[in-house]
Coordinates of C-alpha atoms and ligand atoms in Angstrom, one line a residue:
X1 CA 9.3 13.8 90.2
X2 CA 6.1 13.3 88.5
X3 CA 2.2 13.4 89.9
X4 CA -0.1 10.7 90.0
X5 CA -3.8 11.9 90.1
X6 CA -5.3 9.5 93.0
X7 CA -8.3 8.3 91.5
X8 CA -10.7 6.2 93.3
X9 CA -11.8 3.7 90.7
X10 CA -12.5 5.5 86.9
X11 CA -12.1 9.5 87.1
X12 CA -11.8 11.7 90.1
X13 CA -14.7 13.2 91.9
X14 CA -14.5 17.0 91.4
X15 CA -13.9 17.2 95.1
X16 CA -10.6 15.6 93.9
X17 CA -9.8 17.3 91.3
X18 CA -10.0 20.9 93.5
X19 CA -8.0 19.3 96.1
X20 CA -5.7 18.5 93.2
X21 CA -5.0 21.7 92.1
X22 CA -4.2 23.2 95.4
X23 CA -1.8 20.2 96.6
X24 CA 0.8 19.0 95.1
X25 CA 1.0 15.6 94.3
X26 CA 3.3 12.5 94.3
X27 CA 4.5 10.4 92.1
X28 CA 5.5 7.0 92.3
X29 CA 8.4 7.1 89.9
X30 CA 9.0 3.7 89.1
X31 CA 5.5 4.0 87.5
X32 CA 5.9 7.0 85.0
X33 CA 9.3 5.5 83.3
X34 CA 7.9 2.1 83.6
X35 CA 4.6 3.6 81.8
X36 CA 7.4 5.4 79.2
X37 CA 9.3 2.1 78.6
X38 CA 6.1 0.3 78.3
X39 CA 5.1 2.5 75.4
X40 CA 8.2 2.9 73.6
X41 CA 8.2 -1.6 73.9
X42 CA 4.3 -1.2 72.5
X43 CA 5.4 1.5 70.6
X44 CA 8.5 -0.4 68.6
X45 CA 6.1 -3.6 68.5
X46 CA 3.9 -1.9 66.1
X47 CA 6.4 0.2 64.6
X48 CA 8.7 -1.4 61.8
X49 CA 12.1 -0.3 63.4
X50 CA 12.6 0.5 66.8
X51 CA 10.8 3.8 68.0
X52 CA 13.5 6.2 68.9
X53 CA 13.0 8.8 72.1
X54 CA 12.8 11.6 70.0
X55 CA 9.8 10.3 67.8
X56 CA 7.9 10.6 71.4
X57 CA 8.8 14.1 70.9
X58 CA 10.9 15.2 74.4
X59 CA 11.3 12.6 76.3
X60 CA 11.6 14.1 80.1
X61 CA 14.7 13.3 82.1
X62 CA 12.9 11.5 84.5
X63 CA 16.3 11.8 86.9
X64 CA 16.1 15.5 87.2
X65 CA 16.4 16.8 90.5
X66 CA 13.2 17.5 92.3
X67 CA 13.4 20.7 93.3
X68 CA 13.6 22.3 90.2
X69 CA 10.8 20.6 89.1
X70 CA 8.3 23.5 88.3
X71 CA 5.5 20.4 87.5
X72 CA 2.4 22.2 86.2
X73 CA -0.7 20.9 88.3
X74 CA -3.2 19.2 86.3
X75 CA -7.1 18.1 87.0
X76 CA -9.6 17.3 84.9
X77 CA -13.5 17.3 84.8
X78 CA -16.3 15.5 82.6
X79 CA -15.2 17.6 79.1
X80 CA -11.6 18.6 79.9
X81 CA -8.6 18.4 81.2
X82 CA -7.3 21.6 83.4
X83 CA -3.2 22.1 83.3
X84 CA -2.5 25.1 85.7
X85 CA 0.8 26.9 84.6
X86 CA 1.4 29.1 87.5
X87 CA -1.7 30.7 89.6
X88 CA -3.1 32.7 86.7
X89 CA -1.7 30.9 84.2
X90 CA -3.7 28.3 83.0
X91 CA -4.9 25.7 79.8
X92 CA -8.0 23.5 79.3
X93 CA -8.1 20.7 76.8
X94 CA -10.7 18.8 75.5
X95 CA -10.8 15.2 76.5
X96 CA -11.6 14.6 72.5
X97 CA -9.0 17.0 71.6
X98 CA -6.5 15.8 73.6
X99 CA -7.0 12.1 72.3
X100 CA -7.2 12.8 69.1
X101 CA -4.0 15.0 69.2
X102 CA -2.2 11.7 70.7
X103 CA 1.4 11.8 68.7
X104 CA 2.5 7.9 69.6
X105 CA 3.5 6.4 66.5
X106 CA 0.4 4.4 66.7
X107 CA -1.2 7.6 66.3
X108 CA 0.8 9.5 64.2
X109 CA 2.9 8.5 61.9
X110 CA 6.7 9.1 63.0
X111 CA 8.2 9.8 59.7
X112 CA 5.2 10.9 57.4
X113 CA 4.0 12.8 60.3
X114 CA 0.6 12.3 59.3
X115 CA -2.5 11.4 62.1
X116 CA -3.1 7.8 61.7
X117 CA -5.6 7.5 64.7
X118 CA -9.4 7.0 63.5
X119 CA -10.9 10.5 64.5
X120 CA -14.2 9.4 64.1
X121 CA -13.6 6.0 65.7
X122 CA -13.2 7.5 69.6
X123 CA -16.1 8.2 71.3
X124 CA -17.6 11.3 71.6
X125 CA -17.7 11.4 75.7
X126 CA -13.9 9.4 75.7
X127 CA -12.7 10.6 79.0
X128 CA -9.0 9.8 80.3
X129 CA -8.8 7.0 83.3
X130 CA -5.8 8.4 84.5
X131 CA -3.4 10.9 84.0
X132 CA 0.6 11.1 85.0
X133 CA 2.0 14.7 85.2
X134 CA 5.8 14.6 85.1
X135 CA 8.6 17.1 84.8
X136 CA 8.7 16.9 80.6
X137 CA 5.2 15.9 80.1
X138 CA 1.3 14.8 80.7
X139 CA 0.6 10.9 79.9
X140 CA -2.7 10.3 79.9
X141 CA -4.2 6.9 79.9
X142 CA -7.5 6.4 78.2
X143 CA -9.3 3.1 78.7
X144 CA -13.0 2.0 78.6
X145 CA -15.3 -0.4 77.9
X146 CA -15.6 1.5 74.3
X147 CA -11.9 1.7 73.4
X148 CA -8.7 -0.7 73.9
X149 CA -6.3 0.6 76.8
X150 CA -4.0 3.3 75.3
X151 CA -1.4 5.5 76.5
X152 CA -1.0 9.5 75.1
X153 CA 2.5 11.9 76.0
X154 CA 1.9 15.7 75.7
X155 CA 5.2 17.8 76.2
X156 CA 4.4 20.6 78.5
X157 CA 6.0 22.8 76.1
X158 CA 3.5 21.1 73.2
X159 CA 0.6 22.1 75.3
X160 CA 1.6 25.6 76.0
X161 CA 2.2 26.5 72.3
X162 CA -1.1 25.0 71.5
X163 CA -3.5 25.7 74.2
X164 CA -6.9 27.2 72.9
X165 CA -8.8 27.7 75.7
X166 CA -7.7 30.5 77.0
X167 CA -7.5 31.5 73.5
X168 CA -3.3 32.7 72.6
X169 CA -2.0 35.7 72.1
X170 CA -0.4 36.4 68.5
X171 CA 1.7 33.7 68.1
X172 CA 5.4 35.6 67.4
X173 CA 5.8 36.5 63.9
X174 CA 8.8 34.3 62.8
X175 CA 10.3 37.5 61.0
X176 CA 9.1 40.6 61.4
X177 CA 7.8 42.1 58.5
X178 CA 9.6 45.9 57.9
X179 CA 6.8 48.3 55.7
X180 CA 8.6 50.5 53.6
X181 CA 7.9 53.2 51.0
X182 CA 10.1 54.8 48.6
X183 CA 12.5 55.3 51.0
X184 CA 13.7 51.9 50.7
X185 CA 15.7 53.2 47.9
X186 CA 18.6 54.2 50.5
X187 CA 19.3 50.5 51.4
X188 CA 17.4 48.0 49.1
X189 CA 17.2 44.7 50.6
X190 CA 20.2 43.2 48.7
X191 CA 22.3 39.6 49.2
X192 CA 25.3 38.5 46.7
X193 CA 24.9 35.4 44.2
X194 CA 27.9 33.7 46.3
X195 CA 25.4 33.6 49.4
X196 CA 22.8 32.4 47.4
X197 CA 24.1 29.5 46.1
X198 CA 26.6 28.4 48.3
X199 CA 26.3 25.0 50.1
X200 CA 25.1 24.7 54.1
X201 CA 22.1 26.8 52.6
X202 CA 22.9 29.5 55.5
X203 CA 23.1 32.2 52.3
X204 CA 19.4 30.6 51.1
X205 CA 18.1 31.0 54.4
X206 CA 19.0 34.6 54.6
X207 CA 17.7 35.1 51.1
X208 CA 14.1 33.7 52.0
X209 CA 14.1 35.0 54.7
X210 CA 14.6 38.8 53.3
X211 CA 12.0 38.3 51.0
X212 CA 9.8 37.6 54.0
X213 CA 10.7 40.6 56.2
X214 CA 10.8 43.2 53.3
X215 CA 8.5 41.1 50.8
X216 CA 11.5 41.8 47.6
X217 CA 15.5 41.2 47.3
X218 CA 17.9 41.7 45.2
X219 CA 20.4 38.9 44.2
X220 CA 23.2 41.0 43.2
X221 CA 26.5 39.3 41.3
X222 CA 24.7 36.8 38.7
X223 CA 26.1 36.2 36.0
X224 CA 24.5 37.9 33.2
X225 CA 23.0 34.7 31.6
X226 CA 19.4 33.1 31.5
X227 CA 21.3 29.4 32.7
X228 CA 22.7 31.3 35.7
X229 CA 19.6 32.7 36.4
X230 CA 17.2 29.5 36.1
X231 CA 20.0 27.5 38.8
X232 CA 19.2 30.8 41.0
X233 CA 15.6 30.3 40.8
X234 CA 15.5 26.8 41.4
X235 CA 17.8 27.2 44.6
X236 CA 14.3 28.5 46.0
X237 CA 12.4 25.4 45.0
X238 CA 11.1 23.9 41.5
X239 CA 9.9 26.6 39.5
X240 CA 5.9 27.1 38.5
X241 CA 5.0 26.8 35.0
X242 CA 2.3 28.8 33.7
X243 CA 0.9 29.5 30.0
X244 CA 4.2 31.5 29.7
X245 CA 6.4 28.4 29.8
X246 CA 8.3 27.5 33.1
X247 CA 11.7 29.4 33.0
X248 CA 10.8 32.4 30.9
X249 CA 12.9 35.1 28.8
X250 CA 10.8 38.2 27.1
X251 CA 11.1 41.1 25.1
X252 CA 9.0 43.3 23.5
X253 CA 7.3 40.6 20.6
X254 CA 3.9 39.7 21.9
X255 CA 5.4 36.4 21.3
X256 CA 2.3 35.7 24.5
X257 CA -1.2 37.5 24.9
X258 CA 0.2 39.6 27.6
X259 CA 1.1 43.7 27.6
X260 CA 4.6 42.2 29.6
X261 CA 5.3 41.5 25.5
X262 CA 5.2 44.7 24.8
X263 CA 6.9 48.2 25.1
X264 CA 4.4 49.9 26.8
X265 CA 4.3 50.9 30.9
X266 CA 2.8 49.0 33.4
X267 CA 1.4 50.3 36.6
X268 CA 1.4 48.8 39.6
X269 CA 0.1 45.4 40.0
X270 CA 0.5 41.6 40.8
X271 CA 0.5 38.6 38.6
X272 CA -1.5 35.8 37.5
X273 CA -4.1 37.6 39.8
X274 CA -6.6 35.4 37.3
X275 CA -5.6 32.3 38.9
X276 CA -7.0 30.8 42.0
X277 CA -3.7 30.4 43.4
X278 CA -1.5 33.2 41.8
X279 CA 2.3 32.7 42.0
X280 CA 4.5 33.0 44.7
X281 CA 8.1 34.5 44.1
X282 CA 8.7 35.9 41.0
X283 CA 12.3 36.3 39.9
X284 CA 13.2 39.0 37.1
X285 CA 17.0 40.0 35.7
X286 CA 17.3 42.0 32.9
X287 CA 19.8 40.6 30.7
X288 CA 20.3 43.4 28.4
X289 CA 18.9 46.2 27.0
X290 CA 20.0 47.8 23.7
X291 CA 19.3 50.9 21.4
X292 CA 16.8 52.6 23.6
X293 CA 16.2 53.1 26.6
X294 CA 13.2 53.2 30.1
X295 CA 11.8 50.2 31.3
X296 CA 12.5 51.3 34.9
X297 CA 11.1 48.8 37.5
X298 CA 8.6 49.7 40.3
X299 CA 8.2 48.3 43.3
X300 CA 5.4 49.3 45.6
X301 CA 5.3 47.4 49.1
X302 CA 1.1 46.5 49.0
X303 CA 1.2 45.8 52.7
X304 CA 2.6 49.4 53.1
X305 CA -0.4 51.3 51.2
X306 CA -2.8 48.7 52.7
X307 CA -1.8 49.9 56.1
X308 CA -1.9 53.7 55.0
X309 CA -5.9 53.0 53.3
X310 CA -6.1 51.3 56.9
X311 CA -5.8 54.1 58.9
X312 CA -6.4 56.8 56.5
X313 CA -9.9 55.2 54.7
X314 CA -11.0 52.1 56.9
X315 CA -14.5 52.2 54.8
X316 CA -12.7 51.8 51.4
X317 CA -10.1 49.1 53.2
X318 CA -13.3 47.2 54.7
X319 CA -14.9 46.9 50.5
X320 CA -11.1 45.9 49.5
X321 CA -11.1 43.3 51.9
X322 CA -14.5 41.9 51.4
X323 CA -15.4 42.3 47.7
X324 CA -14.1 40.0 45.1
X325 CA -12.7 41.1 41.9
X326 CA -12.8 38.8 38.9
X327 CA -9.4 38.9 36.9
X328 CA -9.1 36.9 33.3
X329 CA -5.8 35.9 31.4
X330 CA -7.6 35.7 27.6
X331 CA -4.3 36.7 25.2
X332 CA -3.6 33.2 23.9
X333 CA -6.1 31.7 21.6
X334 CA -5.0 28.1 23.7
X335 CA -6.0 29.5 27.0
X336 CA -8.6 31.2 29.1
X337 CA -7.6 31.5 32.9
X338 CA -9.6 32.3 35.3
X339 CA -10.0 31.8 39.3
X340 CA -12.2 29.3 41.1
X341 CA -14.9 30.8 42.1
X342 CA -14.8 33.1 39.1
X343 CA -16.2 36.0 41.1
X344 CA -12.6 36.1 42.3
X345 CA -11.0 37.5 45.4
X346 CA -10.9 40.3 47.6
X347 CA -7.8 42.6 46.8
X348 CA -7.3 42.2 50.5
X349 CA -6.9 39.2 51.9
X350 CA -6.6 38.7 55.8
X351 CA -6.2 35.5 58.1
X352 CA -9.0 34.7 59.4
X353 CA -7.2 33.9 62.6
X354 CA -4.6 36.2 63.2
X355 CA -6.3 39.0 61.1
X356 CA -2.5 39.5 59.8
X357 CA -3.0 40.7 56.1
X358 CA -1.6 37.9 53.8
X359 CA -2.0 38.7 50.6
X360 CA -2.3 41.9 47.6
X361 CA -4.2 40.8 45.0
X362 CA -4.8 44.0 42.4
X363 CA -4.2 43.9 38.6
X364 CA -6.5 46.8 37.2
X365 CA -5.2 45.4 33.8
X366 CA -6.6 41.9 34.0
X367 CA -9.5 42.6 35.7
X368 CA -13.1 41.5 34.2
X369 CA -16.8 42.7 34.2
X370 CA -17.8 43.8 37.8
X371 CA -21.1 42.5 37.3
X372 CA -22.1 40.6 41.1
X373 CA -21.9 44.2 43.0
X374 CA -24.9 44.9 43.8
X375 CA -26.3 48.5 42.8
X376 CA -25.5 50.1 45.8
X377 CA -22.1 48.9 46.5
X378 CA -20.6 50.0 42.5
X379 CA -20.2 53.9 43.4
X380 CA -18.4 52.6 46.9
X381 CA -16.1 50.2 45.4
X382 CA -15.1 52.7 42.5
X383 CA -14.1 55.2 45.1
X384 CA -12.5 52.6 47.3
X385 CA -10.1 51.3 44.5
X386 CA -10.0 55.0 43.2
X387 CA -8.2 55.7 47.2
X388 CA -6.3 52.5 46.9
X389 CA -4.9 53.6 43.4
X390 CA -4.1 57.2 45.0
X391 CA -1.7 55.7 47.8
X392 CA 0.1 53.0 45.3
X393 CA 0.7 55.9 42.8
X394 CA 1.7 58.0 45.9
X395 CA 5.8 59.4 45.2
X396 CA 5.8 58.1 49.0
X397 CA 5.2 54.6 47.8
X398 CA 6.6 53.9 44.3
X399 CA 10.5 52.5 44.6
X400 CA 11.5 53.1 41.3
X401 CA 14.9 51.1 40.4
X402 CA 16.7 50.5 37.1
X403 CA 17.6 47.1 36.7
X404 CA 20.9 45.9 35.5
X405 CA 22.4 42.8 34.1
X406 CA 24.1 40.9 36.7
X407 CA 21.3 41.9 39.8
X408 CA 17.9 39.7 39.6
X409 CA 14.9 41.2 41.1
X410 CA 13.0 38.4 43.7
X411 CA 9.4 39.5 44.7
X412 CA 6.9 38.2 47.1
X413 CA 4.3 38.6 44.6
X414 CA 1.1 38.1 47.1
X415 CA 3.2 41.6 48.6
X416 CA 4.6 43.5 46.4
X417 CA 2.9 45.0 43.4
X418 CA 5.5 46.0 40.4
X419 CA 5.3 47.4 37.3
X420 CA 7.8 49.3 34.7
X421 CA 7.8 52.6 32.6
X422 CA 7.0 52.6 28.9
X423 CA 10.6 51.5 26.9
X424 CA 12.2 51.6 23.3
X425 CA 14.8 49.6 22.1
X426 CA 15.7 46.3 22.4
X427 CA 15.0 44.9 26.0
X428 CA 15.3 41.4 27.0
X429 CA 14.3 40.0 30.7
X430 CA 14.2 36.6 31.9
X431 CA 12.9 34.9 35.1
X432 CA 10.5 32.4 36.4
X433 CA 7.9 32.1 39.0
X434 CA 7.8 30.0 41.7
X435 CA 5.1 28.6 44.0
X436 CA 3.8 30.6 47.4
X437 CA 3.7 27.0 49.1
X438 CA 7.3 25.8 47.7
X439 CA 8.5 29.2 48.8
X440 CA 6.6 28.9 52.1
X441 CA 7.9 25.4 52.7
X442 CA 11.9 26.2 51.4
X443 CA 11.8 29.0 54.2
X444 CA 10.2 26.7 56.7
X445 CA 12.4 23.9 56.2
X446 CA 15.8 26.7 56.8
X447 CA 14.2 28.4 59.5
X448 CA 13.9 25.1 61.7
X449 CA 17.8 24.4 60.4
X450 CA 18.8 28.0 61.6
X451 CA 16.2 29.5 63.6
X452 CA 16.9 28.2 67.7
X453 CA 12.8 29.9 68.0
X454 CA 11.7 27.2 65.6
X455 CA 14.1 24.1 66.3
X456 CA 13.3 21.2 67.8
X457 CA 14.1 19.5 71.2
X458 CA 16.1 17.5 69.2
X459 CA 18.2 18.5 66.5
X460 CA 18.9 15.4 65.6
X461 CA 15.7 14.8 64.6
X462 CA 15.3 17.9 62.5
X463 CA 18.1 16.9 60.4
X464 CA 15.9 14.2 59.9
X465 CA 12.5 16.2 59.2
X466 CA 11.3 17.6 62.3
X467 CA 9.8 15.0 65.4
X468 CA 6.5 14.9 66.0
X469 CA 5.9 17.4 68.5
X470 CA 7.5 20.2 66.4
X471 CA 5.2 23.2 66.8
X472 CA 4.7 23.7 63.0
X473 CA 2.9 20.1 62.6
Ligands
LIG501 C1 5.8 35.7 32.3 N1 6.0 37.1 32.4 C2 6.4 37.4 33.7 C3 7.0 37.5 31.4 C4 4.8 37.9 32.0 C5 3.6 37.4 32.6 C6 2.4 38.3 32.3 C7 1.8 38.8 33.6 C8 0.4 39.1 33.6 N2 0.3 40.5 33.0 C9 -0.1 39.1 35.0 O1 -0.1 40.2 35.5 O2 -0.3 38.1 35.5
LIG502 O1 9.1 44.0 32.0 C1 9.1 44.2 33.2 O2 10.1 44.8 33.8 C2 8.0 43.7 34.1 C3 6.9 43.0 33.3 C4 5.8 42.6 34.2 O3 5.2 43.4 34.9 C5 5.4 41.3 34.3 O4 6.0 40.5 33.6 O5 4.5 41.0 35.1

């Protein structure tokens, strides 16, 4: 069954609209699938093939049985439209919004999933003339003397997920991210070369998806080569060149402008922190390591220790999260990198939105002249990083692990800070980095594959990218 809000001529009085929250409704049926099948005919007129159900997003089963129909009640005034959940549950959309979030393939485009509607071409006061509330959906029709006739379908279940007004709760962390400290030593996140690379991608999946809850793997079970290890790498997504070449192998030769060339330790820290974007996932196996030994890996979780300055320093965790640190990568005569803006970025980073922390940026190594603090701020900063530097250094934070030919080392590098102990001898590593986006987007694509939380009404359609009203779009 599906509502019709009786309007008398244009939009509803407000009188009408309260009476339309507190009665239900009815719907003449015939018109909301003859409104659907009207669209989808539009639809595959302007559309080069025809436009399948699924590109509408869910198409509701317009033949389900009444009395489960749990129809939200919708009403709408001169800025919004009101969709009321349950009796304290309720949305409000802008009639702007709502238009310009229409997914109809005239709108959006059904396979590059990009908007194709003119933003800036709907007026500014658009109002919806009518509005259908049915069992899957809203369908609003917008008409006036401004714009052509057009119809817009919301899934209830699009709405919900992205209603603003009331602002949302957190949205549910697709993983959970696990903290850890040195007692992560016990049980190191671990999967097996086999998983990794075998076909259905369920083994990838987990892989990424480890790295996201725990922020490092292991990859145990590679064979001991730098060709085994580059097909690893690239199982994640293409690997990121930098100044260091894109698949890399290193030893001890300063054969690059960079300590990593050398024998001597390296504390704590993150790479390519000199870059505006720096690297994602960073993969390391040591291939062998001959006539000397040291050159022990160490792995501290930065979201751990950030937590820990959190609650044990918030005024040193406030100056790491707001002041920027400029970082340089000046070793190679060919090559000075450093970040847009060149003042850098905080060693914090939070979202903005969620206020999740998203990203350890700290490289005591490669960082440049503090020269914008201003006078008063130097002494603070000093003793915030000085606090910072206490907890990553802490025994309860350093994870320190030799590695081993035949085990490759993969790091969320905007996480987790490593560095090694001083070495002798002959020591030769290999890896690659690959890009936070191609990592982001690898996981994303294998989450909607094997995630029911983050599939769409259709499978079908995710196997062929996901439909329009997927909640990640
Ligand atoms: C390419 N490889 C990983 C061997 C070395 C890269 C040098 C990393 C640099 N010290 C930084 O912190 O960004
Ligand atoms: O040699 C290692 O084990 C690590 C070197 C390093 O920290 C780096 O390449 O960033």
């Amino acid at each position: 069954m599906a509502q019709k809000l009786h309007t008398q001529g244009g939009l509803p009085s407000r009188a009408a609209s309260v009476r339309s929250l507190s009665t239900r409704l009815t719907l003449r049926h015939n018109d909301f699938s003859g409104s659907i099948q009207r669209r989808l005919n539009a639809s595959s007129a302007t559309a080069s093939q025809p436009v399948s159900y699924d590109q509408l997003g869910f198409v509701p089963d317009v033949t389900s049985n009444p009395e489960q129909n749990n129809t939200p009640i919708v009403s709408i005034d001169d800025k919004k439209v009101s969709v009321l959940w349950s009796p304290q549950d309720w949305s409000r959309f802008h009639h702007m919004w709502l238009r310009d979030h229409c997914r109809c393939p005239s709108c959006f485009h059904p396979v590059t999933k990009q908007r194709l509607v003119d933003t800036f071409q709907i007026p500014r006061d658009i109002k919806p003339t009518n509005l259908h509330a049915s069992t899957g959906g809203l369908e609003i029709i917008w008409s006036s003397p401004s714009t052509e006739h057009h119809s817009s379908f919301y899934p209830w279940s699009w709405l919900r997920e992205h209603t603003y007004d009331p602002p949302q709760r957190l949205k549910h962390q697709a993983n959970e991210r696990v903290l850890w400290g040195t007692k992560i030593a016990r049980s190191p996140p671990t999967i097996t070369f086999e998983e990794a690379i075998a076909k259905g991608d369920a083994g990838l999946y987990k892989w990424l998806s480890t790295i996201d809850r725990f922020g490092f793997c292991f990859v145990s079970g590679v064979p001991p080569t730098a060709e085994a290890t580059e097909r690893l790498c690239e199982r994640i997504g293409f690997i990121r060149e930098t100044q260091y070449g894109k698949f890399w192998e290193f030893t001890a030769d300063l054969a690059k402008g960079d300590t990593a060339y050398t024998n001597m330790a390296l504390g704590a820290h993150t790479d390519t922190t000199y870059f505006t974007d720096p690297c994602g996932v960073q993969l390391f196996h040591l291939l062998s390591h001959t006539d000397g030994s040291g050159g022990t890996t160490l792995l501290v979780d930065g979201f751990y220790v950030a937590s820990l300055l959190k609650e044990l320093h918030p005024d040193h965790h406030d100056i790491l999260s707001r002041v920027p640190i400029p970082a340089h990568a000046s070793g190679e005569l060919t090559a000075l990198y450093r970040p847009s803006p060149t003042s850098g970025y905080p060693t914090l980073q939070y979202d903005v939105i969620t206020k999740e922390l998203i990203q350890v940026r700290w490289n005591n190594d490669d960082r440049s002249v503090m020269s914008h603090l201003s006078p008063e701020v130097v002494e603070k900063w000093y003793d915030a990083i000085r606090a910072w530097h206490t907890l990553l250094v802490s025994p309860d934070s350093e994870y320190w692990v030799q590695l081993v030919p035949g085990t490759v080392l993969s790091i969320n590098n905007h996480r987790v800070l490593h560095g090694r102990s001083k070495f002798d001898g002959k020591r030769r590593v290999c890896g690659a980095y690959i890009g936070m986006d191609e990592y982001r987007s690898r996981l994303a694509v294998l989450r909607r594959k094997f995630d029911p939380r983050f599939q769409d009404f259709d499978v079908q359609a995710a196997q062929g990218g996901p439909n329009v009203w997927n909640s990640v779009l």
